[in-house]
Every structure is written in structure tokens, then in C-alpha cells.
Amino acid sequence: MTKRTYDQSFWEQLWSKTLREHADNVAERPPNAHLVGEVVNLHPGRALDAGCGHGADTLWLAAHGWQVTAVDFSASAVAHGRSMAEAVGTDVSERIVWVEGDLATWTAQPGHFDLVVCLYVHVAGSVEEMVRRIANRVAVGGTLFMVGHRPIDPTTGAATAAAGQVQVSVESAVAALDPRRWELVVAEERPRPVAGTGVDAVIRARRLS
Ligand SMILES: C[S@@+](CC[C@H](N)C(=O)[O-])C[C@H]1O[C@@H](n2cnc3c(N)ncnc32)[C@H](O)[C@@H]1O
């Protein structure tokens, strides 16, 4: 069997088909439950949504006072997110900068963001290197929040929808984040909000220095 490549072309095709056929369903997707639970009490500042997809999390962050930079390499996903934000109103849309870009090459000033969110993004190379690169954008005192859908459901042993993808795991985040510079607030596997779809690795870390 040919191994699938989760590159820009894969995601652009998936998003353009999904948005063509099910735009209404996509528009109704709620923000990520882990994100809402972990971030709701943080003081809003500058946030990066790395691999923002359809933008539900970006919109939620902006509606809660964050100035958000939302990056994704799918032009269709970014266009959808932007139009959703405009439909909500200028209060929200003016707090968001949408960027069509590849996280592997997109550069931001190190330490620029009070919150960096990276949810369910497949990693093409080394996960630890990707965690470090994403984490490098967090300001001292700021928060890194990452979630990865695990490829195997630990309860049933069955492959999940993330089978074949490499996403962040608790082990890779622990290995990547230097304990002298990062306090791991949460690093655990949690059941996904939809029963029977496996578990998510949830990582929340605070930058100490
Ligand atoms: C499974 S979707 C998750 C979207 C969103 N974070 C969420 O939780 O709903 C993964 C997203 O990451 C984006 N992505 C994957 N690799 C990327 C990269 N190297 N640069 C930019 N975006 C990327 C894809 O286009 C896709 O929108």
C-alpha cells in the first residue's frame, strides 16, 4: 500500500473538497474542548494558532480578546476562516491576521507570542524539532498548548483516524522541552470529546526563561 503524504497538496485538496461539499457543517464546528478548558482563564495577549485549519479555534480566541495570528498552508482553509471571522463582525475579524504559510519555513520573531496553539498538526520530520521550533515563538511567561490525536486507541488497540500521521505525543513533548526553561503544566493522554475516537495527547507548558 502506498504511504500517504500529509503535505500542502493533500491538505489543500481535502479542505477544498470538504468546504465545497460541507461548508455548513464545517462552519458549525465548535472550538477545541481541550483548548477552551485550558486557555479560558489565561489573560489574553498575542496568540499564534499554528495549523489553524478552518479557524474555529482562532475565532474563539479572538472572541475572548486574543490578538491572533492564524497560519495554515491550505489557502482554502485560510479563506474559509477569514470569511467566518468577517461574518462574525469587526470586533473579532480585526483581532486576526490570517497567514497562508508553511510552518516549516514561516518565521516569526522568537518569543513573540503569549500563547502558541498547535492542534492536530501532522509533522513531516522530527516531532521534537517541530515542538522546539513552535515553542521558540512563546514569550517568557507565556503558554505553549499542543494537542495530538494518537494513532492507536489504547482501550481497543484499533487504529484511529490519525493512523499514519505523526502528531505530537506526551513523550516527544517531554523530550523536546528543556525542564530548566519549561514548566509542564499538563502532559497527559485524555479521551477525545467524541467517544470511541481514541485519545489525545494534551500538552500545556509555561515558558520559564
Ligand atoms: C487536522 S487539521 C487541524 C486544524 C485545526 N488545528 C483544528 O484543530 O481543527 C491540520 C491542519 O494543519 C495544517 N498543516 C499541516 N501541516 C502544516 C504546515 N507545515 N504548515 C501549515 N499548516 C499545516 C493543515 O493544512 C490542516 O489545516
mmCIF file of N, CA and C in Angstrom, residues 3-8 10-11 50-51 72-73 102-104 118-127 130-131 133-134 146-151 161-168:
data_model
loop_
_atom_site.group_PDB
_atom_site.id
_atom_site.type_symbol
_atom_site.label_atom_id
_atom_site.label_comp_id
_atom_site.label_asym_id
_atom_site.label_seq_id
_atom_site.Cartn_x
_atom_site.Cartn_y
_atom_site.Cartn_z
ATOM 1 N N LYS A 3 2.211 4.797 0.955
ATOM 2 C CA LYS A 3 2.110 5.600 2.167
ATOM 3 C C LYS A 3 1.617 7.010 1.801
ATOM 4 N N ARG A 4 0.591 7.479 2.519
ATOM 5 C CA ARG A 4 0.034 8.805 2.226
ATOM 6 C C ARG A 4 0.994 9.904 2.720
ATOM 7 N N THR A 5 1.077 10.973 1.963
ATOM 8 C CA THR A 5 1.904 12.114 2.377
ATOM 9 C C THR A 5 0.976 13.252 2.792
ATOM 10 N N TYR A 6 1.135 13.714 4.011
ATOM 11 C CA TYR A 6 0.251 14.784 4.523
ATOM 12 C C TYR A 6 0.902 16.140 4.256
ATOM 13 N N ASP A 7 1.058 16.434 2.973
ATOM 14 C CA ASP A 7 1.726 17.683 2.610
ATOM 15 C C ASP A 7 0.705 18.753 2.229
ATOM 16 N N GLN A 8 1.199 19.884 1.741
ATOM 17 C CA GLN A 8 0.320 21.014 1.413
ATOM 18 C C GLN A 8 -0.741 20.608 0.407
ATOM 19 N N PHE A 10 -2.013 17.629 -0.168
ATOM 20 C CA PHE A 10 -3.025 16.773 0.472
ATOM 21 C C PHE A 10 -4.041 17.629 1.227
ATOM 22 N N TRP A 11 -3.541 18.547 2.076
ATOM 23 C CA TRP A 11 -4.453 19.326 2.912
ATOM 24 C C TRP A 11 -5.297 20.292 2.088
ATOM 25 N N ALA A 50 -1.107 27.789 15.120
ATOM 26 C CA ALA A 50 -0.229 27.189 14.109
ATOM 27 C C ALA A 50 -0.913 25.967 13.501
ATOM 28 N N GLY A 51 -1.268 26.060 12.211
ATOM 29 C CA GLY A 51 -2.052 24.996 11.570
ATOM 30 C C GLY A 51 -3.515 25.177 11.946
ATOM 31 N N ASP A 72 -1.814 28.700 8.226
ATOM 32 C CA ASP A 72 -2.074 27.380 7.648
ATOM 33 C C ASP A 72 -1.598 27.410 6.202
ATOM 34 N N PHE A 73 -1.143 26.242 5.703
ATOM 35 C CA PHE A 73 -0.685 26.242 4.310
ATOM 36 C C PHE A 73 -1.778 25.859 3.331
ATOM 37 N N ASP A 102 3.680 27.960 5.335
ATOM 38 C CA ASP A 102 4.123 26.629 5.767
ATOM 39 C C ASP A 102 4.879 26.787 7.087
ATOM 40 N N LEU A 103 4.414 26.078 8.104
ATOM 41 C CA LEU A 103 5.045 26.199 9.425
ATOM 42 C C LEU A 103 6.515 25.785 9.406
ATOM 43 N N ALA A 104 6.891 24.982 8.418
ATOM 44 C CA ALA A 104 8.283 24.534 8.341
ATOM 45 C C ALA A 104 9.203 25.685 7.953
ATOM 46 N N CYS A 118 -1.100 24.692 18.848
ATOM 47 C CA CYS A 118 -0.840 23.854 17.676
ATOM 48 C C CYS A 118 -1.623 22.554 17.867
ATOM 49 N N LEU A 119 -2.742 22.442 17.150
ATOM 50 C CA LEU A 119 -3.673 21.338 17.404
ATOM 51 C C LEU A 119 -3.769 20.399 16.207
ATOM 52 N N TYR A 120 -3.446 19.154 16.448
ATOM 53 C CA TYR A 120 -3.635 18.070 15.463
ATOM 54 C C TYR A 120 -2.866 18.284 14.168
ATOM 55 N N VAL A 121 -1.683 18.850 14.276
ATOM 56 C CA VAL A 121 -0.896 19.088 13.061
ATOM 57 C C VAL A 121 0.077 17.925 12.863
ATOM 58 N N HIS A 122 -0.009 17.320 11.687
ATOM 59 C CA HIS A 122 0.908 16.238 11.315
ATOM 60 C C HIS A 122 2.307 16.823 11.120
ATOM 61 N N VAL A 123 3.302 16.088 11.591
ATOM 62 C CA VAL A 123 4.683 16.549 11.484
ATOM 63 C C VAL A 123 5.391 15.694 10.441
ATOM 64 N N ALA A 124 5.990 16.380 9.454
ATOM 65 C CA ALA A 124 6.654 15.624 8.385
ATOM 66 C C ALA A 124 8.022 15.101 8.827
ATOM 67 N N GLY A 125 8.730 15.857 9.657
ATOM 68 C CA GLY A 125 10.073 15.441 10.071
ATOM 69 C C GLY A 125 10.090 15.005 11.522
ATOM 70 N N SER A 126 11.085 15.507 12.263
ATOM 71 C CA SER A 126 11.226 15.153 13.677
ATOM 72 C C SER A 126 10.187 15.914 14.521
ATOM 73 N N VAL A 127 9.441 15.182 15.342
ATOM 74 C CA VAL A 127 8.423 15.829 16.183
ATOM 75 C C VAL A 127 9.108 16.730 17.211
ATOM 76 N N MET A 130 10.109 19.930 15.720
ATOM 77 C CA MET A 130 8.928 20.771 15.464
ATOM 78 C C MET A 130 8.417 21.391 16.760
ATOM 79 N N VAL A 131 8.383 20.610 17.840
ATOM 80 C CA VAL A 131 7.923 21.146 19.132
ATOM 81 C C VAL A 131 8.844 22.295 19.546
ATOM 82 N N ARG A 133 10.696 24.205 17.642
ATOM 83 C CA ARG A 133 10.544 25.348 16.735
ATOM 84 C C ARG A 133 9.278 26.135 17.085
ATOM 85 N N ILE A 134 8.188 25.409 17.322
ATOM 86 C CA ILE A 134 6.917 26.074 17.674
ATOM 87 C C ILE A 134 7.078 26.767 19.045
ATOM 88 N N MET A 146 -0.338 22.283 22.946
ATOM 89 C CA MET A 146 -0.334 21.394 21.779
ATOM 90 C C MET A 146 -1.217 20.181 22.058
ATOM 91 N N VAL A 147 -1.881 19.722 21.008
ATOM 92 C CA VAL A 147 -2.689 18.500 21.126
ATOM 93 C C VAL A 147 -2.404 17.636 19.909
ATOM 94 N N GLY A 148 -2.244 16.332 20.166
ATOM 95 C CA GLY A 148 -2.049 15.380 19.060
ATOM 96 C C GLY A 148 -2.989 14.201 19.214
ATOM 97 N N HIS A 149 -3.637 13.850 18.139
ATOM 98 C CA HIS A 149 -4.522 12.662 18.146
ATOM 99 C C HIS A 149 -3.629 11.434 18.032
ATOM 100 N N ARG A 150 -3.711 10.526 18.999
ATOM 101 C CA ARG A 150 -2.846 9.354 18.964
ATOM 102 C C ARG A 150 -3.341 8.370 17.887
ATOM 103 N N PRO A 151 -2.406 7.717 17.205
ATOM 104 C CA PRO A 151 -2.803 6.872 16.066
ATOM 105 C C PRO A 151 -3.516 5.576 16.461
ATOM 106 N N ALA A 161 -8.483 7.669 13.360
ATOM 107 C CA ALA A 161 -8.451 8.476 12.124
ATOM 108 C C ALA A 161 -7.085 9.119 11.918
ATOM 109 N N ALA A 162 -6.257 9.137 12.969
ATOM 110 C CA ALA A 162 -4.922 9.739 12.843
ATOM 111 C C ALA A 162 -3.861 8.692 12.503
ATOM 112 N N ALA A 163 -4.274 7.445 12.263
ATOM 113 C CA ALA A 163 -3.297 6.398 11.918
ATOM 114 C C ALA A 163 -2.533 6.830 10.672
ATOM 115 N N GLY A 164 -1.231 6.657 10.702
ATOM 116 C CA GLY A 164 -0.408 7.049 9.559
ATOM 117 C C GLY A 164 0.131 8.465 9.690
ATOM 118 N N GLN A 165 -0.452 9.244 10.590
ATOM 119 C CA GLN A 165 0.060 10.598 10.812
ATOM 120 C C GLN A 165 0.990 10.603 12.027
ATOM 121 N N VAL A 166 1.945 11.509 12.001
ATOM 122 C CA VAL A 166 2.809 11.704 13.161
ATOM 123 C C VAL A 166 2.400 13.028 13.795
ATOM 124 N N GLN A 167 1.814 12.967 14.967
ATOM 125 C CA GLN A 167 1.426 14.180 15.681
ATOM 126 C C GLN A 167 2.153 14.191 17.023
ATOM 127 N N VAL A 168 2.046 15.295 17.721
ATOM 128 C CA VAL A 168 2.767 15.401 18.983
ATOM 129 C C VAL A 168 2.254 14.344 19.969
#
